[in-house]
Short mmCIF file of N, CA, C and O in Angstrom, two decimals:
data_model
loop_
_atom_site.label_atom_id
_atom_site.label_comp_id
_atom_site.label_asym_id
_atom_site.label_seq_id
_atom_site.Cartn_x
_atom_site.Cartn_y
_atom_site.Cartn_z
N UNK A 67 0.86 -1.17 0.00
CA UNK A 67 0.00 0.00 0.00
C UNK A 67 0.90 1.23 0.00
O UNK A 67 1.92 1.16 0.68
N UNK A 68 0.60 2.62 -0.84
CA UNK A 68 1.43 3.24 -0.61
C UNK A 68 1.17 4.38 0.21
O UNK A 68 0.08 4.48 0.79
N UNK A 69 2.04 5.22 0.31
CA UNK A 69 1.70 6.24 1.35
C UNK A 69 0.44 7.14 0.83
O UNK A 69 -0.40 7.48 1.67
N UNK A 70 0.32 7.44 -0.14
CA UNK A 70 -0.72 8.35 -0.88
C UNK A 70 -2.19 7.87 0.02
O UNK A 70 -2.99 8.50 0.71
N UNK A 71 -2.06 6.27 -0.44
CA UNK A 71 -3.24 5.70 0.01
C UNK A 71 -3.66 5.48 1.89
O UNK A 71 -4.81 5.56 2.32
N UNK A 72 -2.61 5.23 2.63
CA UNK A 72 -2.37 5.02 3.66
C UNK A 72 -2.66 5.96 4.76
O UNK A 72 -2.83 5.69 5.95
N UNK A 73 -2.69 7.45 4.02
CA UNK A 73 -3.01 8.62 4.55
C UNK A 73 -4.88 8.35 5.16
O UNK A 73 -5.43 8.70 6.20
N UNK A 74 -5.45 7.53 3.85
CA UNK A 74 -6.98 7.78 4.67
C UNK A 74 -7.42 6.57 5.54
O UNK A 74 -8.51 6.05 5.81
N UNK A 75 -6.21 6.34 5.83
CA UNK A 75 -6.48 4.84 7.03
C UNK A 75 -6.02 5.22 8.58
O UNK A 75 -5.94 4.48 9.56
N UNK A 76 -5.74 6.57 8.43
CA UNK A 76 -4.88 6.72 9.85
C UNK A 76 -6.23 7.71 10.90
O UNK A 76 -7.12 8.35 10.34
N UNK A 77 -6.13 7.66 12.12
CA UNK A 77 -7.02 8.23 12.90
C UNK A 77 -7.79 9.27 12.53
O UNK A 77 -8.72 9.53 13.29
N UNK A 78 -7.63 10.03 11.43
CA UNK A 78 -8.40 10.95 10.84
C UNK A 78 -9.88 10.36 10.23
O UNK A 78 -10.96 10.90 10.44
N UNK A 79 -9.67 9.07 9.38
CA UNK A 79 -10.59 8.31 8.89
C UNK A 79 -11.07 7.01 9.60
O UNK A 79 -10.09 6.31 9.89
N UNK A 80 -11.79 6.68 9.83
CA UNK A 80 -12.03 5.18 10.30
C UNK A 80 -12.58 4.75 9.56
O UNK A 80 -13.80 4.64 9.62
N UNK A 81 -11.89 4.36 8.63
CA UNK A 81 -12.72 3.35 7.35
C UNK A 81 -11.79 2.13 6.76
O UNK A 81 -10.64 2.56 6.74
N UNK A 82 -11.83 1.24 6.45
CA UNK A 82 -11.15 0.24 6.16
C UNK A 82 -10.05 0.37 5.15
O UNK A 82 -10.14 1.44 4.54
N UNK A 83 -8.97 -0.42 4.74
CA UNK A 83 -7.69 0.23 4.24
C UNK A 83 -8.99 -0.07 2.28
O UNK A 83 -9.86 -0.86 1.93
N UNK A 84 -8.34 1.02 1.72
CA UNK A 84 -8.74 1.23 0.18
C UNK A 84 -8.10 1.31 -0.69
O UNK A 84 -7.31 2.24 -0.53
N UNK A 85 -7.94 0.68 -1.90
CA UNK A 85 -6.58 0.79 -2.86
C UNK A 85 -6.68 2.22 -3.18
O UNK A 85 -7.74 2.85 -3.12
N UNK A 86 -5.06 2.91 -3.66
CA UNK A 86 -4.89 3.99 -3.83
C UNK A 86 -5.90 4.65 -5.04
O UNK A 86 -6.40 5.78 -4.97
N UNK A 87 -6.05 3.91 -5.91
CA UNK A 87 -7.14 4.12 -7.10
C UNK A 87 -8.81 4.63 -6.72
O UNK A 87 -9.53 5.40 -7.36
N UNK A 88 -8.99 4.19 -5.98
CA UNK A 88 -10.53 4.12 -5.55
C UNK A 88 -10.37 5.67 -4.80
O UNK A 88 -11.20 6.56 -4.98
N UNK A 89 -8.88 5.85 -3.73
CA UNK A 89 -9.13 6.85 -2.87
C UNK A 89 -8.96 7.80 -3.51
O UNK A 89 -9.49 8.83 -3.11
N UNK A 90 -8.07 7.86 -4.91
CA UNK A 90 -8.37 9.15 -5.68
C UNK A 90 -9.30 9.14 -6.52
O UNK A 90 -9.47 10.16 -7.18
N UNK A 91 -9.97 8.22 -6.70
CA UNK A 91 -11.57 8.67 -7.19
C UNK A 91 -12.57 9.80 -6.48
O UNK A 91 -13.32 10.71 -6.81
N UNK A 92 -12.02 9.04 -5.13
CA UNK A 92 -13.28 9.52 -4.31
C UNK A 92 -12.71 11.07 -3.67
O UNK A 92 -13.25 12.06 -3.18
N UNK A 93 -11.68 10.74 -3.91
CA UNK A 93 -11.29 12.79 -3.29
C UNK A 93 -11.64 13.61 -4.80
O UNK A 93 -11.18 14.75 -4.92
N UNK A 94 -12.23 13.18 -5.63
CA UNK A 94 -12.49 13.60 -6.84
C UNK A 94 -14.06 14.18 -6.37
O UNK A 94 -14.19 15.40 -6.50
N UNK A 95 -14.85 13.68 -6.02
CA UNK A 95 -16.16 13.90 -4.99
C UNK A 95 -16.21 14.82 -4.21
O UNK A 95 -15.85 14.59 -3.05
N UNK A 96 -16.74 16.36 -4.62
CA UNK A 96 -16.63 17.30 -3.56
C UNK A 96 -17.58 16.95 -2.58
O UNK A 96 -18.34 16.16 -3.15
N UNK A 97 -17.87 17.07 -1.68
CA UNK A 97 -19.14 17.17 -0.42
C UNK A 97 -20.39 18.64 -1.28
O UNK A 97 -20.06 19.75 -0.86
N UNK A 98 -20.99 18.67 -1.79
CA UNK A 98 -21.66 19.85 -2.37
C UNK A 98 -22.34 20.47 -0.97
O UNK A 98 -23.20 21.32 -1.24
N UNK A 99 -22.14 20.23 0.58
CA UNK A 99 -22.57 21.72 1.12
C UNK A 99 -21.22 22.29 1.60
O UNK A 99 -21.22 23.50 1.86
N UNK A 100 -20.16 21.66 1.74
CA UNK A 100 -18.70 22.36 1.67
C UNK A 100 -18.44 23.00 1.08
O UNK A 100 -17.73 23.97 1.35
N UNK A 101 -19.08 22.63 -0.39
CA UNK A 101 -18.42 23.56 -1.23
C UNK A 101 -19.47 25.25 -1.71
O UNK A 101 -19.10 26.18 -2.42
N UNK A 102 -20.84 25.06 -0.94
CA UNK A 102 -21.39 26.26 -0.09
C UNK A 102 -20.77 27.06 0.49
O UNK A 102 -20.59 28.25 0.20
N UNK A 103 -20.26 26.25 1.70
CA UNK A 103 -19.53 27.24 2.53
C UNK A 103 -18.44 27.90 1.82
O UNK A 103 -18.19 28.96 2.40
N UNK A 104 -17.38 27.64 0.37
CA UNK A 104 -16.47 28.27 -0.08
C UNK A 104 -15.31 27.08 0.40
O UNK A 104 -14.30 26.87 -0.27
N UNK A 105 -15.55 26.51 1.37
CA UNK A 105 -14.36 25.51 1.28
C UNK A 105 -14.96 23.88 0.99
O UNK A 105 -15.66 23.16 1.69
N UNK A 106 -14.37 23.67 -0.33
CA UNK A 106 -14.82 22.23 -1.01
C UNK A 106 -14.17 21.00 -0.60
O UNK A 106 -12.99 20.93 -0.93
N UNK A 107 -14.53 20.27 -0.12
CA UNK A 107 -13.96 18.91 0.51
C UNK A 107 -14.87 18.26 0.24
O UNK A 107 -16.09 18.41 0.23
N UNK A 108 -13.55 16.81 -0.17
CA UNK A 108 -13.92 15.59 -0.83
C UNK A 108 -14.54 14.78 0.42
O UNK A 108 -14.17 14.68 1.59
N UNK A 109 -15.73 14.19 -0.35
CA UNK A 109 -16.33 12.94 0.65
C UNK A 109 -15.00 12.02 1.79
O UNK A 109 -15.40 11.52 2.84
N UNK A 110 -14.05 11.96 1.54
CA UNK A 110 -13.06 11.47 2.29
C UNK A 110 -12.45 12.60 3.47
O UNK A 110 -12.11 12.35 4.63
N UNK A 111 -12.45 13.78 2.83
CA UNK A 111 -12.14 14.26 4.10
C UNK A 111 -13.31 14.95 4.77
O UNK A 111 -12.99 15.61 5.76
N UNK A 112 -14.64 14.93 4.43
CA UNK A 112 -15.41 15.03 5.61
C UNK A 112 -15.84 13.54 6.34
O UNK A 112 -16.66 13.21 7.20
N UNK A 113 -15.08 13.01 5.72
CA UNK A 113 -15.74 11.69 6.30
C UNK A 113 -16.80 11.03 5.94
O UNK A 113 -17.17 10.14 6.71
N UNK A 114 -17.36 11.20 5.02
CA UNK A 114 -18.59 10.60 4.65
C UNK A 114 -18.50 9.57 3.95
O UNK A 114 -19.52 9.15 3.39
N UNK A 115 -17.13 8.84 3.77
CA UNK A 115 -17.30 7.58 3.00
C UNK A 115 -17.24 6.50 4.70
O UNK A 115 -16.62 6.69 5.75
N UNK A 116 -17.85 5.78 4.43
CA UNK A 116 -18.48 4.75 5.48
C UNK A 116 -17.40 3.26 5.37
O UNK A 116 -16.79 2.70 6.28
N UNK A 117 -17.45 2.96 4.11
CA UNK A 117 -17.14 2.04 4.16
C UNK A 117 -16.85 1.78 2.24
O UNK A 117 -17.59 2.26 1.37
N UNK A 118 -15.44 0.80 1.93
CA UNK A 118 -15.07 0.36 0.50
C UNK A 118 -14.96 -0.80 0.60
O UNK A 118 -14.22 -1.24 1.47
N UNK A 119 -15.50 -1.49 -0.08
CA UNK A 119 -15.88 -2.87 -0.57
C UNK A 119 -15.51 -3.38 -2.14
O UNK A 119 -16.08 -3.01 -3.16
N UNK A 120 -14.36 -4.37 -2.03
CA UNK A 120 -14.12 -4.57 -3.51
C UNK A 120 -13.87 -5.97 -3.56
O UNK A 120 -13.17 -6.66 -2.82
N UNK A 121 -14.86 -6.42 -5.03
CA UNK A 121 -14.75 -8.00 -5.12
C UNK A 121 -14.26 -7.85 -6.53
O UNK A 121 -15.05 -7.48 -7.40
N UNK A 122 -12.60 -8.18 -6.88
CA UNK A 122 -12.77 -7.95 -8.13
C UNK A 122 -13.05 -7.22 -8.44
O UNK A 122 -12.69 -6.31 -7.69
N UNK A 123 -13.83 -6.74 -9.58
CA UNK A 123 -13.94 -5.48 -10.19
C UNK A 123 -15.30 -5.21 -9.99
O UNK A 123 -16.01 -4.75 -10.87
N UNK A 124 -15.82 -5.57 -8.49
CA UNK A 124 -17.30 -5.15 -8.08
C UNK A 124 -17.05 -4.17 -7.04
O UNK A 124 -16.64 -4.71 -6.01
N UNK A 125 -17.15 -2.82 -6.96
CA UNK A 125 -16.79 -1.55 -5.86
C UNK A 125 -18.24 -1.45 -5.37
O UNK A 125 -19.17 -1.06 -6.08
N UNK A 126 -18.37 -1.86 -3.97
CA UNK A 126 -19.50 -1.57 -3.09
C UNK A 126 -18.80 -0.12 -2.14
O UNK A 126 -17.73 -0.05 -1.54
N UNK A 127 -19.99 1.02 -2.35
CA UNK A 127 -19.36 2.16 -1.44
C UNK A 127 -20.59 2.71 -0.48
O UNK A 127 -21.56 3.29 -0.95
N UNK A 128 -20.41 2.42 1.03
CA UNK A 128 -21.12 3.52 1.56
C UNK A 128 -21.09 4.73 2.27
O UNK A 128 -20.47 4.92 3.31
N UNK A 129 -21.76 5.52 1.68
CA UNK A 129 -21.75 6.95 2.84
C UNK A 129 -22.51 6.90 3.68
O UNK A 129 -23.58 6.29 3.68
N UNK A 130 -22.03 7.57 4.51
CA UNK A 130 -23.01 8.33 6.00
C UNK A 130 -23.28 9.84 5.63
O UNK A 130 -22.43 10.45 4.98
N UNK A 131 -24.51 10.47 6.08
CA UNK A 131 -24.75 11.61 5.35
C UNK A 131 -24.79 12.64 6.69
O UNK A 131 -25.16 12.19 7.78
N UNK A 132 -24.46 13.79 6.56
CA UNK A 132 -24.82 14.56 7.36
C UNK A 132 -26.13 14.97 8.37
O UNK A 132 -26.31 15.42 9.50
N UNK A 133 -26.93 14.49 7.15
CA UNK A 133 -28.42 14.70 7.95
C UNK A 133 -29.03 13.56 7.38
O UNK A 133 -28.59 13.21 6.29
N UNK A 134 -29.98 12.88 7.91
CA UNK A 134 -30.64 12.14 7.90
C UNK A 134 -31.95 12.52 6.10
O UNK A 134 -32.44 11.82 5.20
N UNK A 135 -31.97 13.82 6.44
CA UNK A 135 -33.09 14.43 4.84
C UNK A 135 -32.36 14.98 4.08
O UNK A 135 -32.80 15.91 3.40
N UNK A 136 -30.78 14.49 3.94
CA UNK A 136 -29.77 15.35 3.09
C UNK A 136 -30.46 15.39 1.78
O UNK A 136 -31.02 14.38 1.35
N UNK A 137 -30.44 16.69 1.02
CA UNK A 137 -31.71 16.18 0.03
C UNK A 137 -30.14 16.15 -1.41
O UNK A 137 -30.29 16.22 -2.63
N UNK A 138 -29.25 16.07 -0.88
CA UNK A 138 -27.99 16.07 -1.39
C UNK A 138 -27.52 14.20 -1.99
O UNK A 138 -26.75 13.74 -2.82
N UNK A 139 -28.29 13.75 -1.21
CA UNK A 139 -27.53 11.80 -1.06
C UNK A 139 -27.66 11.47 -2.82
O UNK A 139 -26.74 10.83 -3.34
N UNK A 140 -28.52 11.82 -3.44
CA UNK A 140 -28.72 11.15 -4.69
C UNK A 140 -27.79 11.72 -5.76
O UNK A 140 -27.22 10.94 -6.52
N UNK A 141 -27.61 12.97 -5.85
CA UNK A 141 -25.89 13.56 -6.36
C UNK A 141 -25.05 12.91 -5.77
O UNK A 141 -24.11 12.54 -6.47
N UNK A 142 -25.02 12.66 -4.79
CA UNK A 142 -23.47 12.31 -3.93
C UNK A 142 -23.60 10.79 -4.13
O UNK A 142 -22.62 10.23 -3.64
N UNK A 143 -24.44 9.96 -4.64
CA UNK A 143 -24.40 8.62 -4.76
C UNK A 143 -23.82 8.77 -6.52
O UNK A 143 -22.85 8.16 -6.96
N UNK A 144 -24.73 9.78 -7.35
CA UNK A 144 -24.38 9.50 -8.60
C UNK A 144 -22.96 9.80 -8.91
O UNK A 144 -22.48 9.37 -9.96
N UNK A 145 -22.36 10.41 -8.19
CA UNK A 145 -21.25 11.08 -8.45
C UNK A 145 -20.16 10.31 -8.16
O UNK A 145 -19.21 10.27 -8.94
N UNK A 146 -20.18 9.37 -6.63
CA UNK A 146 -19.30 8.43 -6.25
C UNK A 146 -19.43 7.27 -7.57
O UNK A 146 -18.42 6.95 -8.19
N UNK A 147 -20.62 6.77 -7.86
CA UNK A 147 -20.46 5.56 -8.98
C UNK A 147 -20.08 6.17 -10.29
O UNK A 147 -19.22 5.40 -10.72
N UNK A 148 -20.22 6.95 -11.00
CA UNK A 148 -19.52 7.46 -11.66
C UNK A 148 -17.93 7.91 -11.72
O UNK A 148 -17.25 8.04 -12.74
N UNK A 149 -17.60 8.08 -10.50
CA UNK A 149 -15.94 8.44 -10.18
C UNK A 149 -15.45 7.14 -10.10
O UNK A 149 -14.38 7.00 -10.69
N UNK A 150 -15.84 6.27 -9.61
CA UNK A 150 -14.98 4.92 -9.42
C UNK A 150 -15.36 3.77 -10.56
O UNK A 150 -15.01 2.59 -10.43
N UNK A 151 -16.01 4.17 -11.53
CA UNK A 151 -16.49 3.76 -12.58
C UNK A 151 -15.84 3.79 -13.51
O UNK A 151 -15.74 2.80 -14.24
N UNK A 152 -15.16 5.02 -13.78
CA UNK A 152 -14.10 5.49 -14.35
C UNK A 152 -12.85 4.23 -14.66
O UNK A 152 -12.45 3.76 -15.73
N UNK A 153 -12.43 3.92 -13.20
CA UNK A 153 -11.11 2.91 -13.32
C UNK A 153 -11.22 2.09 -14.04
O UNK A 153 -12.23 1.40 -14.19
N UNK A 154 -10.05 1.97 -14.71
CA UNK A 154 -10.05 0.55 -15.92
C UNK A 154 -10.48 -0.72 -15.36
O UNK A 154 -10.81 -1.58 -16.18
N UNK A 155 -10.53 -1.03 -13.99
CA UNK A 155 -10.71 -2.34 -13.52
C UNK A 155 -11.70 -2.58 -12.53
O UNK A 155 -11.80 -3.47 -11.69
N UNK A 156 -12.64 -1.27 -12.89
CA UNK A 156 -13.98 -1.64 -12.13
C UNK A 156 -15.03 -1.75 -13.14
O UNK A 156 -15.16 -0.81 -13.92
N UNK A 157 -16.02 -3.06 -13.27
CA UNK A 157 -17.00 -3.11 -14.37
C UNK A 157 -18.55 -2.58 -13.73
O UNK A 157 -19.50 -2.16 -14.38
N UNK A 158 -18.44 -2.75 -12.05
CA UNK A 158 -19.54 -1.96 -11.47
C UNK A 158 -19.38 -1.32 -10.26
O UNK A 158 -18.48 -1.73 -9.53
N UNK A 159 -20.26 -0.14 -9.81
CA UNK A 159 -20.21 -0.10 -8.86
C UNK A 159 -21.59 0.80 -8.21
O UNK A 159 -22.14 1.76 -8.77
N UNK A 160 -21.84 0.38 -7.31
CA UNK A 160 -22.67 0.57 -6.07
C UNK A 160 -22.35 1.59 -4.44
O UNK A 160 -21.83 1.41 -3.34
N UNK A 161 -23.09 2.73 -5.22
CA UNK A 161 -23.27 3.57 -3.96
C UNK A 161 -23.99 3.53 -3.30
O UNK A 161 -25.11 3.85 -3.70
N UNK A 162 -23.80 3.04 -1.54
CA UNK A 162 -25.37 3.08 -0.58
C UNK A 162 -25.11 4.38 -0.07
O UNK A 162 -24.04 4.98 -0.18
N UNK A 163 -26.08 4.75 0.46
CA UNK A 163 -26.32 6.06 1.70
C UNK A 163 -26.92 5.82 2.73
O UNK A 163 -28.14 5.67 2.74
N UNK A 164 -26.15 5.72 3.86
CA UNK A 164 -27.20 5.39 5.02
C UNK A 164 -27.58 7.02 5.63
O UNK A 164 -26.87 7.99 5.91
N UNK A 165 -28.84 6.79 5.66
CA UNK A 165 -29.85 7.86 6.71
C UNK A 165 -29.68 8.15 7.20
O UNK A 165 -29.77 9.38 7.25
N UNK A 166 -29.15 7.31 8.41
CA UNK A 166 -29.21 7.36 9.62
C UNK A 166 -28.36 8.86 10.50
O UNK A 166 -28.19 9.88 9.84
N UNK A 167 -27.98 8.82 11.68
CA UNK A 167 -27.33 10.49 11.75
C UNK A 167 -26.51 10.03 12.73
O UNK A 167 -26.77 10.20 13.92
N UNK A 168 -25.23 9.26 12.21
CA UNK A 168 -24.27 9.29 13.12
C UNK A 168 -22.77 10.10 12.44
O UNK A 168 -21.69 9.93 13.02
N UNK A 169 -22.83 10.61 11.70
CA UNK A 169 -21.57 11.45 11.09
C UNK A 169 -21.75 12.70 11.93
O UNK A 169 -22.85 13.25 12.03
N UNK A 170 -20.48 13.18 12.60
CA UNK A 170 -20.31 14.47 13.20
C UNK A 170 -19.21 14.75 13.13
O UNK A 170 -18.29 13.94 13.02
N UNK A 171 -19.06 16.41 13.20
CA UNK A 171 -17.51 16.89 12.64
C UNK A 171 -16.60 16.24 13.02
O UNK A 171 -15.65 16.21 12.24
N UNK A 172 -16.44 15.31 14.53
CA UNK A 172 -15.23 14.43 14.12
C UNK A 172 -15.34 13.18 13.62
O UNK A 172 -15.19 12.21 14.38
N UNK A 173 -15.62 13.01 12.23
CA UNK A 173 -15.55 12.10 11.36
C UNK A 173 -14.25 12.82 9.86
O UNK A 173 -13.71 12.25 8.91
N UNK A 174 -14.23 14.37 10.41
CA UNK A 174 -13.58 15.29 9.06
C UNK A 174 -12.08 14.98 9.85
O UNK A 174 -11.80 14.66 11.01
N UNK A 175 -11.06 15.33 8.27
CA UNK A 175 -10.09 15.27 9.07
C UNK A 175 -9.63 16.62 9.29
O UNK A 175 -10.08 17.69 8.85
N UNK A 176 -8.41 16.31 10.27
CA UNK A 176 -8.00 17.56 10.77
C UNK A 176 -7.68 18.41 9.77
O UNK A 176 -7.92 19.56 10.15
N UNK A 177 -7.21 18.37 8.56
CA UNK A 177 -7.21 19.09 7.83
C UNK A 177 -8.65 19.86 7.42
O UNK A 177 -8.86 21.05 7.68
N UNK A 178 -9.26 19.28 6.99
CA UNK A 178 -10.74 19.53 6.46
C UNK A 178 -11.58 20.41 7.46
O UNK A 178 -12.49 21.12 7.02
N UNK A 179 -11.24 20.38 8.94
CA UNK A 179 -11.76 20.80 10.26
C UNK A 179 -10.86 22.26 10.41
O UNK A 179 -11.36 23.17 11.07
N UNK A 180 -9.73 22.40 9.88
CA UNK A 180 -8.40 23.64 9.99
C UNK A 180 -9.65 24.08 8.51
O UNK A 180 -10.61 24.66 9.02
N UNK A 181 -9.77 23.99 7.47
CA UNK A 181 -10.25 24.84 6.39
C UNK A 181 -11.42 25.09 6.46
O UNK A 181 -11.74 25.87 5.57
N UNK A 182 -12.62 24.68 7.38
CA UNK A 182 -13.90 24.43 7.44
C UNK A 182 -13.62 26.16 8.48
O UNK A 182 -14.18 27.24 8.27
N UNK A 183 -12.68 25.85 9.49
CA UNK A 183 -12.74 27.01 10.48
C UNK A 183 -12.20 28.63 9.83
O UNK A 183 -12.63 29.78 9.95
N UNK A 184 -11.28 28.14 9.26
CA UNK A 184 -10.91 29.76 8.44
C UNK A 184 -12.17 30.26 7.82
O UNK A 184 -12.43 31.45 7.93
N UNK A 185 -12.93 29.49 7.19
CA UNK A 185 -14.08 30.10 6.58
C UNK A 185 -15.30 30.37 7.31
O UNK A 185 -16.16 31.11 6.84
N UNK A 186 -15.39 29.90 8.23
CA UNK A 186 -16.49 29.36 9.47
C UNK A 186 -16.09 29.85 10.57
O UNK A 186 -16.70 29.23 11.45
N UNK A 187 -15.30 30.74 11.11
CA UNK A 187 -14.82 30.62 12.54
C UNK A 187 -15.72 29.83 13.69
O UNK A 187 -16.86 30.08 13.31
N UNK A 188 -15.80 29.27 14.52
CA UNK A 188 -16.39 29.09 15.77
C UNK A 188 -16.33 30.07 16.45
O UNK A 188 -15.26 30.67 16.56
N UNK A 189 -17.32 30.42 16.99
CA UNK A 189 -17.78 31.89 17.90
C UNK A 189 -17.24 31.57 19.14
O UNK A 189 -17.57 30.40 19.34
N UNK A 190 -16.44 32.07 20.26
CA UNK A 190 -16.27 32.12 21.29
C UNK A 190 -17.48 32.06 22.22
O UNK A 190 -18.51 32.73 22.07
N UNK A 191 -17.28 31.35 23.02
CA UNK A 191 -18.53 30.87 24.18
C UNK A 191 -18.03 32.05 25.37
O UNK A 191 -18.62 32.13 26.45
#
């Protein structure tokens, strides 16, 4: 595995190790309300890829969504199977979205959490 790839396996991500191919697919995937705010981040560094699944040239991918009524999931599904679709050695692939509402800012990585705040400050309590 190389380092390129190895980067989204370390405490920033908790998602299972992914060949380097797939993970630059998927940083190809902006998050579309990041890129609202003015700072665009890939489904990997907010965390919203869940989980990579590969049989052969079958890519199972799921996200976790920010909100449970993200009315965003059906772009962000078409967009992941289309990006990893791309690779010469995938013949399908399958984006799920789970509903459910367990993604919270620490699922982003620290990077993604440093660019989210320059644009965003957090208000002093």
């Amino acid at each position: 595995m190389s380092e390129q790839a190895a980067q989204w396996r370390g405490a920033d991500l908790d998602i299972p190790v992914i060949d380097e191919d797939i993970a630059a697919a998927l940083r190809t995937v902006i998050d579309p309300c990041s890129a609202a705010t003015g700072a665009p981040l890939s489904l990997l560094e907010m965390g919203l890829v869940r989980r990579v699944e590969r049989n052969g040239s079958h890519v199972v991918v799921d996200l976790r969504l920010t909100s449970p009524i993200c009315w965003n999931a059906a772009p962000m599904r078409e967009a992941v199977e289309r990006a990893v679709a791309e690779l010469p050695d995938v013949d399908s692939v399958v984006c799920n979205a789970d509903h459910g509402m367990d993604w919270t800012p620490a699922n982003m990585t620290s990077d993604a959490k440093r660019r989210l705040q320059v644009i965003r400050p957090v208000p002093a309590r």
